[in-house]
Each structure stands twice: as structure tokens, then as C-alpha cells.
Coordinates of C-alpha atoms and ligand atoms in Angstrom, one line a residue:
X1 CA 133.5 139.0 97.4
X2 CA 134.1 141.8 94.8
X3 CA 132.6 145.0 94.8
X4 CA 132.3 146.8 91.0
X5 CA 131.2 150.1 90.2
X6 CA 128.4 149.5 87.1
X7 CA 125.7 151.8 85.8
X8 CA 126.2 154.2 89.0
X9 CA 125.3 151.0 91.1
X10 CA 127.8 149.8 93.8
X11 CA 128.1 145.6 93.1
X12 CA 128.8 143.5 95.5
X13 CA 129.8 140.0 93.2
X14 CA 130.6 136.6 94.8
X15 CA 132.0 134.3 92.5
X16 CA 130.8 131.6 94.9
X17 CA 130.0 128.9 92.2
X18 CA 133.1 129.9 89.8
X19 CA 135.3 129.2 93.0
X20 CA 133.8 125.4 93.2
X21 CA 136.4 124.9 90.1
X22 CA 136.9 123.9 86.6
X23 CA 134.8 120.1 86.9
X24 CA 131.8 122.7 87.6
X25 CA 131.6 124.8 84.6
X26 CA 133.0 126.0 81.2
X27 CA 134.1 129.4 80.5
X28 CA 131.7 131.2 77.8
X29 CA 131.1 134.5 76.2
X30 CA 127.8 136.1 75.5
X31 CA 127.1 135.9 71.8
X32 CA 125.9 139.7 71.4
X33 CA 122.6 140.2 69.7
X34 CA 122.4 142.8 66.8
X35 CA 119.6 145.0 66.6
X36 CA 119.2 144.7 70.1
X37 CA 115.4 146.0 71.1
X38 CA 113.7 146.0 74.5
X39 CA 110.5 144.0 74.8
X40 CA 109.9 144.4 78.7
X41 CA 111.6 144.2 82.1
X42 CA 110.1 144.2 85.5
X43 CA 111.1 146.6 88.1
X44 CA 110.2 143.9 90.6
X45 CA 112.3 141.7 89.7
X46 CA 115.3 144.4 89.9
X47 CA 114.3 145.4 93.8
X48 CA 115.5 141.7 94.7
X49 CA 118.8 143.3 93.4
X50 CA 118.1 146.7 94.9
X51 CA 118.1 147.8 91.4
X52 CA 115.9 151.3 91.2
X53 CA 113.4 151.1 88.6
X54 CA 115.2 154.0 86.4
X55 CA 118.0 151.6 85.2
X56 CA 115.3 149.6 83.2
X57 CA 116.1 152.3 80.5
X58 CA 119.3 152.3 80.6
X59 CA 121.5 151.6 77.8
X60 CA 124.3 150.1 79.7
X61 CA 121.1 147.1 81.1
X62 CA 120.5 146.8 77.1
X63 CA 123.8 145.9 76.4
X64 CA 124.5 143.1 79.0
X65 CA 120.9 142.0 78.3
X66 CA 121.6 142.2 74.2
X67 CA 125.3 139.9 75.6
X68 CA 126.9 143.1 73.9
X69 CA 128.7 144.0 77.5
X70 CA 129.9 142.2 80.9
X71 CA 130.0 143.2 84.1
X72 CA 134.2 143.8 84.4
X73 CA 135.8 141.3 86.1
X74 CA 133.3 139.1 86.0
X75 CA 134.0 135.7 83.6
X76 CA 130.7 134.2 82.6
X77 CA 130.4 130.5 82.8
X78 CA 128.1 127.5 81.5
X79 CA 127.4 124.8 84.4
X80 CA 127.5 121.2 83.7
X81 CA 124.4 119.2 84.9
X82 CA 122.7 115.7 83.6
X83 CA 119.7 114.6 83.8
X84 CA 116.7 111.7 83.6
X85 CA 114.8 112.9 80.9
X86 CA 110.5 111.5 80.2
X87 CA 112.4 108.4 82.4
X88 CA 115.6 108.3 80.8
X89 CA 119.0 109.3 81.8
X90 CA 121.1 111.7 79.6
X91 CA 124.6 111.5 81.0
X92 CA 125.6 115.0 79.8
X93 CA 123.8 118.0 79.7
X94 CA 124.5 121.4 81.0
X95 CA 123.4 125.4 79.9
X96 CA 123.2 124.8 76.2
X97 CA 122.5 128.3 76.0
X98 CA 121.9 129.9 78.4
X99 CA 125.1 131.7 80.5
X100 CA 125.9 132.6 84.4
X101 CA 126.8 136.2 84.1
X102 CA 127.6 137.2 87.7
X103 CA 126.0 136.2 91.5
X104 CA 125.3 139.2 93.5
X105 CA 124.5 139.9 96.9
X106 CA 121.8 142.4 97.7
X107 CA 122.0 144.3 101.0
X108 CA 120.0 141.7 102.8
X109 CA 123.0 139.6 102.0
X110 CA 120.7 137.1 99.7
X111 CA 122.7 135.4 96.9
X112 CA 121.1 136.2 93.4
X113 CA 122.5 134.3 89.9
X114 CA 122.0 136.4 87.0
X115 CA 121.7 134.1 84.0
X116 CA 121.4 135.2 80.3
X117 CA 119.1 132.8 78.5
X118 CA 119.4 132.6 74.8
X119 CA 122.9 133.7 75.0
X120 CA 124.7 131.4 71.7
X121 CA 126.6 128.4 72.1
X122 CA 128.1 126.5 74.6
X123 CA 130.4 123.5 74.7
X124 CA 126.9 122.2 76.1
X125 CA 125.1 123.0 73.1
X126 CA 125.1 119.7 71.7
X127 CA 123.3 120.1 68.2
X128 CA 121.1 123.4 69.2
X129 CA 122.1 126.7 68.5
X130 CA 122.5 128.5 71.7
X131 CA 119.2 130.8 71.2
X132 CA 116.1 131.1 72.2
X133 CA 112.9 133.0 70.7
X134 CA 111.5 135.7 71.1
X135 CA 108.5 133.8 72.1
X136 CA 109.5 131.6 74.3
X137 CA 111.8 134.1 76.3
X138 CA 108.5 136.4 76.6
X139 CA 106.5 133.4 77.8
X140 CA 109.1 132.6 80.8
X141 CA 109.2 136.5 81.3
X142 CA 105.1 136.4 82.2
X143 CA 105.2 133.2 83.8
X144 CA 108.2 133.8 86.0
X145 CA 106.5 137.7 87.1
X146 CA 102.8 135.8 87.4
X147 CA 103.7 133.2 89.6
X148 CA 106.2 135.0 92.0
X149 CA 102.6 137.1 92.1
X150 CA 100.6 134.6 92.9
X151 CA 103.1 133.1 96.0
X152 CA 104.6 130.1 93.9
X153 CA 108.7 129.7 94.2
X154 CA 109.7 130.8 91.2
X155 CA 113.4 131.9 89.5
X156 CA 112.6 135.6 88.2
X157 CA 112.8 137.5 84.9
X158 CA 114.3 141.0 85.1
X159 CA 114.4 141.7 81.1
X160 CA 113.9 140.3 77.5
X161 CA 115.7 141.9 74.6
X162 CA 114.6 141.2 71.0
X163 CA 116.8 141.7 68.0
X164 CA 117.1 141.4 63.9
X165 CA 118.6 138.0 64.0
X166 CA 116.7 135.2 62.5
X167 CA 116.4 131.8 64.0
X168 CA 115.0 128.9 62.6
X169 CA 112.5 126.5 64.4
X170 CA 109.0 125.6 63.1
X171 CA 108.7 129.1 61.7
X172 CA 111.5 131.6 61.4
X173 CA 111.8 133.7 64.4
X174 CA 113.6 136.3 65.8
X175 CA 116.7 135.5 68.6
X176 CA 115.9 136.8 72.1
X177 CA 117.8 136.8 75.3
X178 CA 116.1 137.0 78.6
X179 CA 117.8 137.6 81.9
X180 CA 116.6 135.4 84.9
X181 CA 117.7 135.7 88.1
X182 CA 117.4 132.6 90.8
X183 CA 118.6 131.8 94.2
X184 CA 120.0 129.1 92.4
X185 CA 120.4 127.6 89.3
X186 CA 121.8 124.3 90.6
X187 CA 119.8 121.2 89.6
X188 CA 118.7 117.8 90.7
X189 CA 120.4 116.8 87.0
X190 CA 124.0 118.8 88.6
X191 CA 124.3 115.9 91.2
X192 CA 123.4 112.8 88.9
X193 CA 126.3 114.2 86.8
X194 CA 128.5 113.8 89.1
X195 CA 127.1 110.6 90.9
X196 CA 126.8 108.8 87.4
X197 CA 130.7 109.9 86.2
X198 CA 131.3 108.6 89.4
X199 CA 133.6 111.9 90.8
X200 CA 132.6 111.5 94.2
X201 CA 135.1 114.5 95.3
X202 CA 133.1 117.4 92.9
X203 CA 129.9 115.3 94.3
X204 CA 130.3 116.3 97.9
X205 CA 132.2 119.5 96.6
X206 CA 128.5 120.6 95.3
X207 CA 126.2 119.3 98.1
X208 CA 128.8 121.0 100.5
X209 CA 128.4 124.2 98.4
X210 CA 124.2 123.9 98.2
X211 CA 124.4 123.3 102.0
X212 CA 126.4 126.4 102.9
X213 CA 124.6 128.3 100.0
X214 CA 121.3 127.1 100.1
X215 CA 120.6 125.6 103.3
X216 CA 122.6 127.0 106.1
X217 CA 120.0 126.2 108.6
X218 CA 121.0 122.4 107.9
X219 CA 124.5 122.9 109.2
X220 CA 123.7 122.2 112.9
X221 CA 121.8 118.9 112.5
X222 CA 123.3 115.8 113.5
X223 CA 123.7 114.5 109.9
X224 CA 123.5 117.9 107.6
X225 CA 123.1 116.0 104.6
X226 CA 120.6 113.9 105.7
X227 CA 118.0 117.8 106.9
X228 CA 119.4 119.3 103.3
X229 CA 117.6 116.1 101.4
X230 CA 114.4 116.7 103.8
X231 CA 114.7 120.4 103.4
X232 CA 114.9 119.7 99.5
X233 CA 112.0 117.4 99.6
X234 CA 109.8 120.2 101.9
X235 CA 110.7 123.1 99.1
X236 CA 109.9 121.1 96.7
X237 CA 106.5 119.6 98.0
X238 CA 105.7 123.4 98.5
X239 CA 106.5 124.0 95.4
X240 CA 104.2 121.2 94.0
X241 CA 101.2 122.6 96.4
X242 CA 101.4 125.9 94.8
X243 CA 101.7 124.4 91.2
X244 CA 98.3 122.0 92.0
X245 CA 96.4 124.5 94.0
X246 CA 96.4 127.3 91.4
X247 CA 96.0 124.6 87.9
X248 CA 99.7 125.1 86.5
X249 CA 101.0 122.8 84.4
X250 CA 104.9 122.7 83.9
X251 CA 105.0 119.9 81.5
X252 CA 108.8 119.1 81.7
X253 CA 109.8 118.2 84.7
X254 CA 113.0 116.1 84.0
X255 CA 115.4 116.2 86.6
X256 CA 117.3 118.9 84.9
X257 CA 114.7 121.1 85.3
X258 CA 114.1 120.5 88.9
X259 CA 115.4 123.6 91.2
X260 CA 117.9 122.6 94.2
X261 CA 115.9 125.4 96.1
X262 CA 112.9 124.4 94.9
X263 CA 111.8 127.1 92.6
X264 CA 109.9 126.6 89.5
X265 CA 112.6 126.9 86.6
X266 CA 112.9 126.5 82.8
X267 CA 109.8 127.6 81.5
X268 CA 108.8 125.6 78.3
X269 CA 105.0 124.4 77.6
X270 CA 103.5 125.2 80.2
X271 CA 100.1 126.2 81.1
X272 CA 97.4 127.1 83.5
X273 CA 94.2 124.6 83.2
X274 CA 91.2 126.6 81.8
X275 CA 88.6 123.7 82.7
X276 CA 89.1 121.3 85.6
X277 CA 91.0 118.4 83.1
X278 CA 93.4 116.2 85.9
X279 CA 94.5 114.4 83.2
X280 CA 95.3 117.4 80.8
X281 CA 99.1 117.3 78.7
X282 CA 99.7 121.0 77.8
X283 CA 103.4 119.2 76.3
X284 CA 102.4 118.2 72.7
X285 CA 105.1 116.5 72.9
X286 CA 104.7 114.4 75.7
X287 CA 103.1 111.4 74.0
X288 CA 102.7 109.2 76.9
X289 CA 101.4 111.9 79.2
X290 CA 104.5 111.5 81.8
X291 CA 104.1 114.6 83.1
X292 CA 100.1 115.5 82.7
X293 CA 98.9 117.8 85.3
X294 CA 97.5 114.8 88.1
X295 CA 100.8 113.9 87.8
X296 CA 102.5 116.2 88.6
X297 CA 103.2 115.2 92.5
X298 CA 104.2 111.8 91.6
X299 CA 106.6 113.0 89.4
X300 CA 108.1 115.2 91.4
X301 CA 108.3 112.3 94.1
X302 CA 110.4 110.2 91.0
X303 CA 112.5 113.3 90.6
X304 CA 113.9 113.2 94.4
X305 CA 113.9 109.8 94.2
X306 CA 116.4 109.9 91.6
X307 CA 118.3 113.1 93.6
X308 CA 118.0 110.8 96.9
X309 CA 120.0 108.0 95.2
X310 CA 123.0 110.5 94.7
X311 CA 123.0 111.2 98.6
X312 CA 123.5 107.3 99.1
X313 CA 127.1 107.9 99.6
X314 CA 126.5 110.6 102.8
X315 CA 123.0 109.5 103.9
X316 CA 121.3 106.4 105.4
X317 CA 119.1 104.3 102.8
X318 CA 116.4 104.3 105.6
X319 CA 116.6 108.2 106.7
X320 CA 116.4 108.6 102.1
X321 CA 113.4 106.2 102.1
X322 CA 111.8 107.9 105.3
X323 CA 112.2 111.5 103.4
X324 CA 110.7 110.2 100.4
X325 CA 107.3 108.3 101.9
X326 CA 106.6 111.4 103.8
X327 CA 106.8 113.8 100.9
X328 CA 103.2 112.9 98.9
X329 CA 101.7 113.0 102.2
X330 CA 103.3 116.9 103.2
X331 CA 102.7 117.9 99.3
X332 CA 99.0 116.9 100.5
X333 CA 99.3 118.8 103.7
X334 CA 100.3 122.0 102.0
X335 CA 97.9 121.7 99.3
X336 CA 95.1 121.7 101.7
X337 CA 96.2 124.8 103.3
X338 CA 96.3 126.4 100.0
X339 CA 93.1 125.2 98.9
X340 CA 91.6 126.1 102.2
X341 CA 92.7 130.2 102.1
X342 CA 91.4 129.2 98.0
X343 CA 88.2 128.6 99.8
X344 CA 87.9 131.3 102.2
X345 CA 88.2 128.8 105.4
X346 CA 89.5 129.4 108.6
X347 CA 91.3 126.8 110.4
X348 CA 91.1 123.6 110.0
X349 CA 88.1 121.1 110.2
X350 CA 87.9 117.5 109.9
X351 CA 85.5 118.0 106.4
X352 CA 87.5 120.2 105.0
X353 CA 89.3 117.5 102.7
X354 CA 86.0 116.5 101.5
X355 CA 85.1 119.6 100.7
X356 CA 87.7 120.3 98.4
X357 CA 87.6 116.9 97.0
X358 CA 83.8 116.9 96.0
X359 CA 84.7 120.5 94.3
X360 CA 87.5 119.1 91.8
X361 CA 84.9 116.6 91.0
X362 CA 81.7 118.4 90.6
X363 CA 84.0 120.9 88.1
X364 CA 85.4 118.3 86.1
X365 CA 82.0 117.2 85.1
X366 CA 80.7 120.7 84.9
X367 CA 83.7 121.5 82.8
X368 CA 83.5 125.0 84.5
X369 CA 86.5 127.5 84.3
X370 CA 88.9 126.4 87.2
X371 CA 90.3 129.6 88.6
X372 CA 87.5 131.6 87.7
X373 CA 85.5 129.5 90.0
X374 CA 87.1 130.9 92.5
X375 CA 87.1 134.1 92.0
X376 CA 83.5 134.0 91.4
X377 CA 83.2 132.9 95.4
X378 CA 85.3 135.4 96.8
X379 CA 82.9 138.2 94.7
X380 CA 79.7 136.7 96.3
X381 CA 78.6 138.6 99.1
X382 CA 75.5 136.4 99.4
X383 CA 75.3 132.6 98.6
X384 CA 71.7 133.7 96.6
X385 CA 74.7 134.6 94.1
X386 CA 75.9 132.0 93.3
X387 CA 72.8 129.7 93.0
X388 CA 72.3 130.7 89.0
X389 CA 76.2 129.0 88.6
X390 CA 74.5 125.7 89.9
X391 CA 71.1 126.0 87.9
X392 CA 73.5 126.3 84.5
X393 CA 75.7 123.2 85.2
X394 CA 75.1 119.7 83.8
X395 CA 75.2 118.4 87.9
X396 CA 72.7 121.0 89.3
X397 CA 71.7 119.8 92.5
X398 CA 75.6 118.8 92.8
X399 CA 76.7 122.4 92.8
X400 CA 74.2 123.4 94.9
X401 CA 74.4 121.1 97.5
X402 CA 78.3 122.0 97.4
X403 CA 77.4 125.6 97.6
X404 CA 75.3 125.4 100.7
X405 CA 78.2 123.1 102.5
X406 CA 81.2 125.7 101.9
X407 CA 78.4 129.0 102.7
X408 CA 78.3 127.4 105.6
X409 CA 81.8 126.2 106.6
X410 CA 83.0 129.6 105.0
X411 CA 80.7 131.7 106.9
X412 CA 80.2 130.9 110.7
X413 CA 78.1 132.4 112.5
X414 CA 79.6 136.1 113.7
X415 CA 82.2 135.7 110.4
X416 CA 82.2 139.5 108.8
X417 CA 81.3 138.9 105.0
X418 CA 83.8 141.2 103.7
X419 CA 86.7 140.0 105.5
X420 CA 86.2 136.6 104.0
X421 CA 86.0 138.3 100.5
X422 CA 88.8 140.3 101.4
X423 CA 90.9 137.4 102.1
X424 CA 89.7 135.1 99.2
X425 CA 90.4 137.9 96.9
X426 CA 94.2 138.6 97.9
X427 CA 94.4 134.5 96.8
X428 CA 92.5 134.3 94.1
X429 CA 93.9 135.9 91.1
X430 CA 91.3 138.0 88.7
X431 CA 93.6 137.5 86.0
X432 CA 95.4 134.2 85.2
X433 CA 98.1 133.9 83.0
X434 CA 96.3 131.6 79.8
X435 CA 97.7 131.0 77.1
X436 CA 95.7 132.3 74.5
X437 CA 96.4 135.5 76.5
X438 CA 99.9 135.0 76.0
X439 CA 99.7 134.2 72.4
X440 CA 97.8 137.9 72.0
X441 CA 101.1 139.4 72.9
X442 CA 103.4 137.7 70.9
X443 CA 102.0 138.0 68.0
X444 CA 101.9 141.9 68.1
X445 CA 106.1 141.6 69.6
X446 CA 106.6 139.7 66.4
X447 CA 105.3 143.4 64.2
X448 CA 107.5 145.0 66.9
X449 CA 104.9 145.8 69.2
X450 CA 105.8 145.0 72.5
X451 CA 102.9 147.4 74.4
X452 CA 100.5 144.5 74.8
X453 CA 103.2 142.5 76.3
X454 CA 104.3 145.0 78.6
X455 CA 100.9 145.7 79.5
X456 CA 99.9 141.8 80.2
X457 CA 102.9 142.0 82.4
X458 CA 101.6 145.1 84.5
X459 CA 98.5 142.7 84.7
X460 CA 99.9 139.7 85.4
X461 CA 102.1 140.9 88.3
X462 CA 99.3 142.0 90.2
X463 CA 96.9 139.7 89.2
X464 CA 94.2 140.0 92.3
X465 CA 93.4 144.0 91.4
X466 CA 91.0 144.7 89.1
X467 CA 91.9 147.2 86.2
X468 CA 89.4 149.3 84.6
X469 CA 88.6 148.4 81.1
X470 CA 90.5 144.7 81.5
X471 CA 87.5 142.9 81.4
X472 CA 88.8 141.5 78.7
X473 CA 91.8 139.7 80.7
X474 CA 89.6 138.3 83.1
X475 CA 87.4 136.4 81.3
X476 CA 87.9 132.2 80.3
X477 CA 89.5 131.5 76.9
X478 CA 87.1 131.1 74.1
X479 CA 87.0 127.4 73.5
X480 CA 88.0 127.0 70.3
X481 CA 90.9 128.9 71.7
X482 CA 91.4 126.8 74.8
X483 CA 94.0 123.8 74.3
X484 CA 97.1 125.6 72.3
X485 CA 99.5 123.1 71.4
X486 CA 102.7 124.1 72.8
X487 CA 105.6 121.6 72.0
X488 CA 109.5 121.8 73.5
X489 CA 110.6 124.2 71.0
X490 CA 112.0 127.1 72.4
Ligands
AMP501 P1 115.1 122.4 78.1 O1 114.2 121.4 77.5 O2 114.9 123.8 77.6 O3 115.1 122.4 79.6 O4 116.6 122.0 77.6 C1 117.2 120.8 77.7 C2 118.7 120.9 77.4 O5 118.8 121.3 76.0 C3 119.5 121.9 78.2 O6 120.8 121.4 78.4 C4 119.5 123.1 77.4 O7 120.5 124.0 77.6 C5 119.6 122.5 76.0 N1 119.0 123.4 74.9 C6 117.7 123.6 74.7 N2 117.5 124.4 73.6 C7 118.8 124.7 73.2 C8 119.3 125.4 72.1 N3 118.5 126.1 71.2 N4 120.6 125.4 71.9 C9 121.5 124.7 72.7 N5 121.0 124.0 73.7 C10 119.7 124.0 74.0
MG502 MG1 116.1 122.8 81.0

């Protein structure tokens, strides 16, 4: 533990993952941006770090966020991680651009990394450049602040910096850097690098490490690794519950992007579904559909069955195997409950599975919008409402018969109407985070604007609270707008 003095802020640093050693991580320096311009921060995101909203201005944030300053002391490093990716293993590859600036401790005590995506080259760069675009730093930004809104584990964005500096990818753009802050930025791919290379020593160096780190409630149990793969497996099928009850799409979920704490991590193509489409790809470049959204749970099922085979060495094949056939049917669990507040019930009752099953269907032939289906119920203060939505759907007597059936599970008799809305509307979000939405914003950053991003954020980060004269942000995307093609390039 270190304690610094920086920007009129008392520090407290713990080098915890620099201490695991030199097999862990390369040291790096921040390549500085020039021209270094604010786009937007999030004052939420700095209260994990008891950081007070005023420092958001502050020319000292700029530089560390532009890679123009460090905190002193403090030696940045790149981590070394693997990973399967669409299926198939890449034995090296590690933060190509992205940098570990410092872990902090708040005053709770909680462990934060502070990681400077976009931050030049690595000796993990392989053949990219070490930057990321302005675009796709201010897409992670908005996801990162909309889903930690909407309850979803997610690693946080506390800033993204534009600058002068040109980068080339299917256009030119301009470089960006964007500082994320996670838990942890330790991933499924860090173990299968040191599984595969065979360094069995580092290998129980690091699940020692995520145990103490990570998982501290593990400790006492009889085997410790064996409760940290079935903690894993539990964050992670949470994680999958939120991603399936509220439509998000990740659409690259190799094994390197997989959180050890089970947070969402490494933005790229995603996307929330605008229709009900299970089978919808938002990855243009995901030709077989690996990762579409239905699949989503079964992937992440392949993931930790990929994690589970480093544990081999410390944990029983059966206790693995036992972890892994319960995880689809806890994923399944959690969803329900999500989709149950979704829906406004209380409890739990035997038809409730049905319910929510007949729903998906009837909206996937309806092709109506999926979270503004939602919403729409939690508005209704009367079922009378809601019978026009049925009478202009291509399965009429489908949605209405569906209608009657959740009134009536919804609202018992003696259930107070606007406690039901009250509760469905803290759930389901007003304004979802589309793409087309998204796409609004960057195209006015990229003419310097960044007012509509910063706005979309205030939106976005309190997504169940209408705004006067928002209507715009609430409404489904246009069709013709619906569908972006979003590919890997960041
Ligand atoms: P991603 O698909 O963004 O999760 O990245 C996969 C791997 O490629 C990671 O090791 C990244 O650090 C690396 N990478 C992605 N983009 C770049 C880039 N522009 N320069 C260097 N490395 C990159
Ligand atoms: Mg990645």
C-alpha cells in the first residue's frame, strides 16, 4: 500500500497485481495524445473512487487521461493474457493497447484498476497500433455508464479524451483514450496463458491472487479453488441474466474478453435488440453467428468450460463438471427473476415461466420493439390500455389473450396499481441505449461537438426518469435505421 498526494486527493495505491512479478506483465508508458480535448466523463464513475465531481475539470485528470502525466510512483504495466478466439486458441495475447495505470483502494477498502484504453503500443500490440477511436472509446463510455444503470456487472468509464491525431481504420479518425476502471481486469484468456505455456507456478500464482483479490469469501471452503470456479460460474451466469433479460448483445465474447469477476468488459459491436430477433448478429463480422444473441448463454457455458480446464490441476474433474451442468440451469433461474420484476410479478408462481416464454414468442412474430414493450406495461394503469397494442399486431388475439393472463397474474386482487407501476418503472428503462442513438453522437464529436454525447450520457445513466423534451430518446429506431453494421474495428 502507497499513499500519493495527486490533484489535492489523498491515494491510497496497491500495486497488488505489479507485485505478482515480471511473468504477469510488461512495463509500458502512455503514448501522450496531442491536442488533447475532453469528450465526457462521469461523476459516477469517479464516486466508486471517492473522486468529487469538481476534478472532472481538472487539468491535471486531462493529462493522465490524454497519457501526458502518471500518477508518481506509480509504473504502468500491460498484462499478458491468451485466449480462444470464434473457437480458436490464440496462444498470446495481452493489452495491445490499452495500459494499467494504478489500482486504488477507496475508503470502503474496494480494489479499483484504472486502465487507459487507447494508450499506443505495447509489446502486445502485435500488428495494431495501440489506439483506439474516438468512436469506439465513446461507445464503451455509454455502454459501460448505461448498463451499470440498468443493474448489469459492468467495468466503468470515468473519461474519454479526444485529440488531433489521425488514425487510420475504415475511415480516418481521430485517436482517443478512455479511462475504465474495473474490479478487475483479469481474464478467463490470463489463465489459458499460463495453462497452455504450461507455467504451472504463475498459474496458481494468479488463481491465488484472484482468490485473495476477488473472492475472499472462498478462502474458508474445504477446497477454495474448487467455490472460486462455482463463484466464477454464479457471476457470470448473473451476468448472462442481465445481458438476456434487458436484449444486449455483446457480440465478442472470446475468452479474452470474459471478466474473472464477472463484469461485462471490452466493449466492441455491441448492441441492444430493437425488435425481438433471438437469432440477431450485431458482429458484422461474425460470419457464422458464434456469438448471436440466443447464444449468448451457451457461449458463455463454452467460455468456463475452457477456464474450468485450467483448474484441472487444483480441482476435481467431477466437482468442474458438476459446476458447469448447473450453470445454464442458474443463468435460467436468474433470468426468470429478472424477467419477473420486467413483468411486474410478485413472487414466484408455477406459470410464471410460461408466461414469459409465450411473450418472447408472440413479439418475435409481432416484431414489436423489445424494451419498449415493457415500458409500455409499466405505464398502463388499466389493461383497457393496452388492448389497441394487440388490435395492431399481426397475432391479435395472441397479444390479447397474453395481456389478460399477466393483468391478472400482475394484479391480484388488493395489489395497489401504482405500486406495480412504480416498481416496473425503476426496471424498465425509458431510454435504451440503441445504436442509431449512439451514432447521433458521434457524428457531431467527430465536428468537435461533444454536447450531444455528453447529454446522451446524462440520459443514459438514468435511464428510468423521464426528461422533458426527450421524447425523442425514447422512441424505437426508425427501421431503415435499425440493424447498423458494426464490425470489430475499434
Ligand atoms: P479486442 O477484440 O478489442 O478485444 O482485442 C483483441 C486483442 O487485440 C487484444 O489483445 C487487444 O489488446 C488487441 N488489439 C485490439 N485493437 C488493437 C490495436 N489497435 N492495437 C493494438 N492491439 C489491439
Ligand atoms: Mg478484448
Amino acid at each position: 500500500m502507497q499513499e500519493l498526494e495527486w490533484c489535492g486527493l489523498q491515494l491510497q495505491a496497491d500495486d497488488a497485481y505489479a507485485r505478482l512479478g515480471a511473468y504477469f506483465s510488461a512495463p509500458v508508458r502512455p503514448r501522450p495524445l496531442t491536442g488533447a480535448r475532453w469528450v465526457v466523463a462521469s461523476e459516477q464513475a469517479a464516486a466508486l473512487l471517492d473522486w468529487p465531481a469538481q476534478l472532472l475539470n481538472q487539468p491535471q485528470l486531462l493529462a493522465l487521461v490524454a497519457g501526458q502525466s502518471l500518477f508518481a510512483g506509480i509504473e504502468p504495466l500491460a498484462m499478458v493474457y491468451a485466449g480462444h478466439q470464434f473457437g480458436g486458441y490464440t496462444p498470446q495475447l495481452g493489452d495491445g493497447r490499452g495500459q494499467l495505470l494504478a489500482q486504488l483502494r477507496n475508503r470502503k477498502g474496494e480494489l479499483w484498476d484504472l486502465h487507459l484504453k487507447g494508450a499506443g503500443l505495447t509489446p502486445f500490440s502485435r500488428d495494431g497500433d495501440g489506439c483506439a477511436v474516438l468512436r469506439s472509446s465513446i461507445r464503451e463510455f455509454l455502454a459501460s455508464e448505461h448498463l451499470a444503470a440498468l443493474g448489469i456487472p459492468t467495468s466503468r468509464a470515468l473519461a474519454v479524451v479526444d485529440s488531433d491525431m489521425p488514425v487510420r481504420r475504415e475511415l480516418t479518425e481521430t485517436a482517443a483514450t478512455l479511462l475504465r476502471l474495473a474490479r478487475s481486469h483479469v481474464r478467463f484468456g490470463h489463465f489459458e496463458f499460463f495453462y497452455y505455456t504450461r507455467q504451472y507456478t504463475q498459474l496458481h500464482q494468479l488463481m491465488d491472487y484472484v482468490l485473495e483479490q476477488h473472492y475472499p469469501e472462498c478462502q474458508a471452503a474445504d477446497n477454495p479453488m474448487q467455490a472460486m470456479f462455482a463463484a466464477i460460474s454464479q457471476r457470470t451466469a448473473e451476468l448472462l441474466a442481465g445481458w438476456q433479460a434487458y436484449g444486449f448483445c455483446h457480440g465478442v465474447m472470446n475468452t479474452d474478453n470474459m471478466s474473472i469477476v464477472g463484469e461485462t468488459l471490452d466493449y466492441g459491436p455491441f448492441a441492444f435488440l430493437e425488435r425481438y430477433q433471438p437469432s440477431y448478429v450485431c458482429n458484422s463480422s461474425d460470419i457464422g453467428g458464434r456469438y448471436a444473441f440466443n447464444r449468448q448463454v451457451e457461449m458463455a457455458e463454452w467460455n468456463l468450460t475452457a477456464l474450468g480446464q485450467t483448474f484441472t490441476g487444483r480441482v476435481e474433474l467431477d466437482a468442474l463438471r458438476d459446476t458447469l451442468t448447473a450453470f445454464t440451469p442458474l443463468q435460467q433461474a436468474l433470468y426468470e427473476q429478472r424477467m419477473r420484476a420486467r413483468l411486474g410479478l410478485e413472487g414466484e408462481q408455477a406459470g410464471d415461466q410460461t408466461l414469459i416464454e409465450r411473450l418472447l414468442r408472440i413479439l418475435q412474430t409481432a416484431e414489436l420493439d423489445y424494451n419498449g414493450f415493457f415500458r409500455q406495461l409499466s405505464e398502463a394503469d388499466a389493461i383497457e390500455q393496452l388492448l389497441p397494442l394487440a388490435g395492431a399486431c399481426v397475432v391479435p388475439a395472441d397479444l390479447q389473450q397474453w395481456l389478460q393472463d399477466w393483468w391478472s397474474r400482475a394484479m391480484p386482487a388488493g395489489r395497489d396499481g401504482s405500486q406495480r407501476q412504480q416498481a416496473m418503472q425503476a426496471v424498465n428503462p425509458l431510454y435504451v441505449l440503441r445504436n442509431a442513438l449512439i451514432q447521433e453522437t458521434i457524428e457531431a464529436a467527430r465536428q468537435q461537438d461533444y454536447a450531444p454525447v455528453q447529454h446522451l450520457h446524462q440520459l443514459m445513466s438514468s435511464p428510468f426518469v423521464a426528461v422533458a423534451g426527450c421524447e425523442h430518446y425514447a422512441q424505437p429506431t426508425a427501421p431503415e435505421r435499425q440493424g447498423w453494421p458494426l464490425s470489430c474495428s475499434s
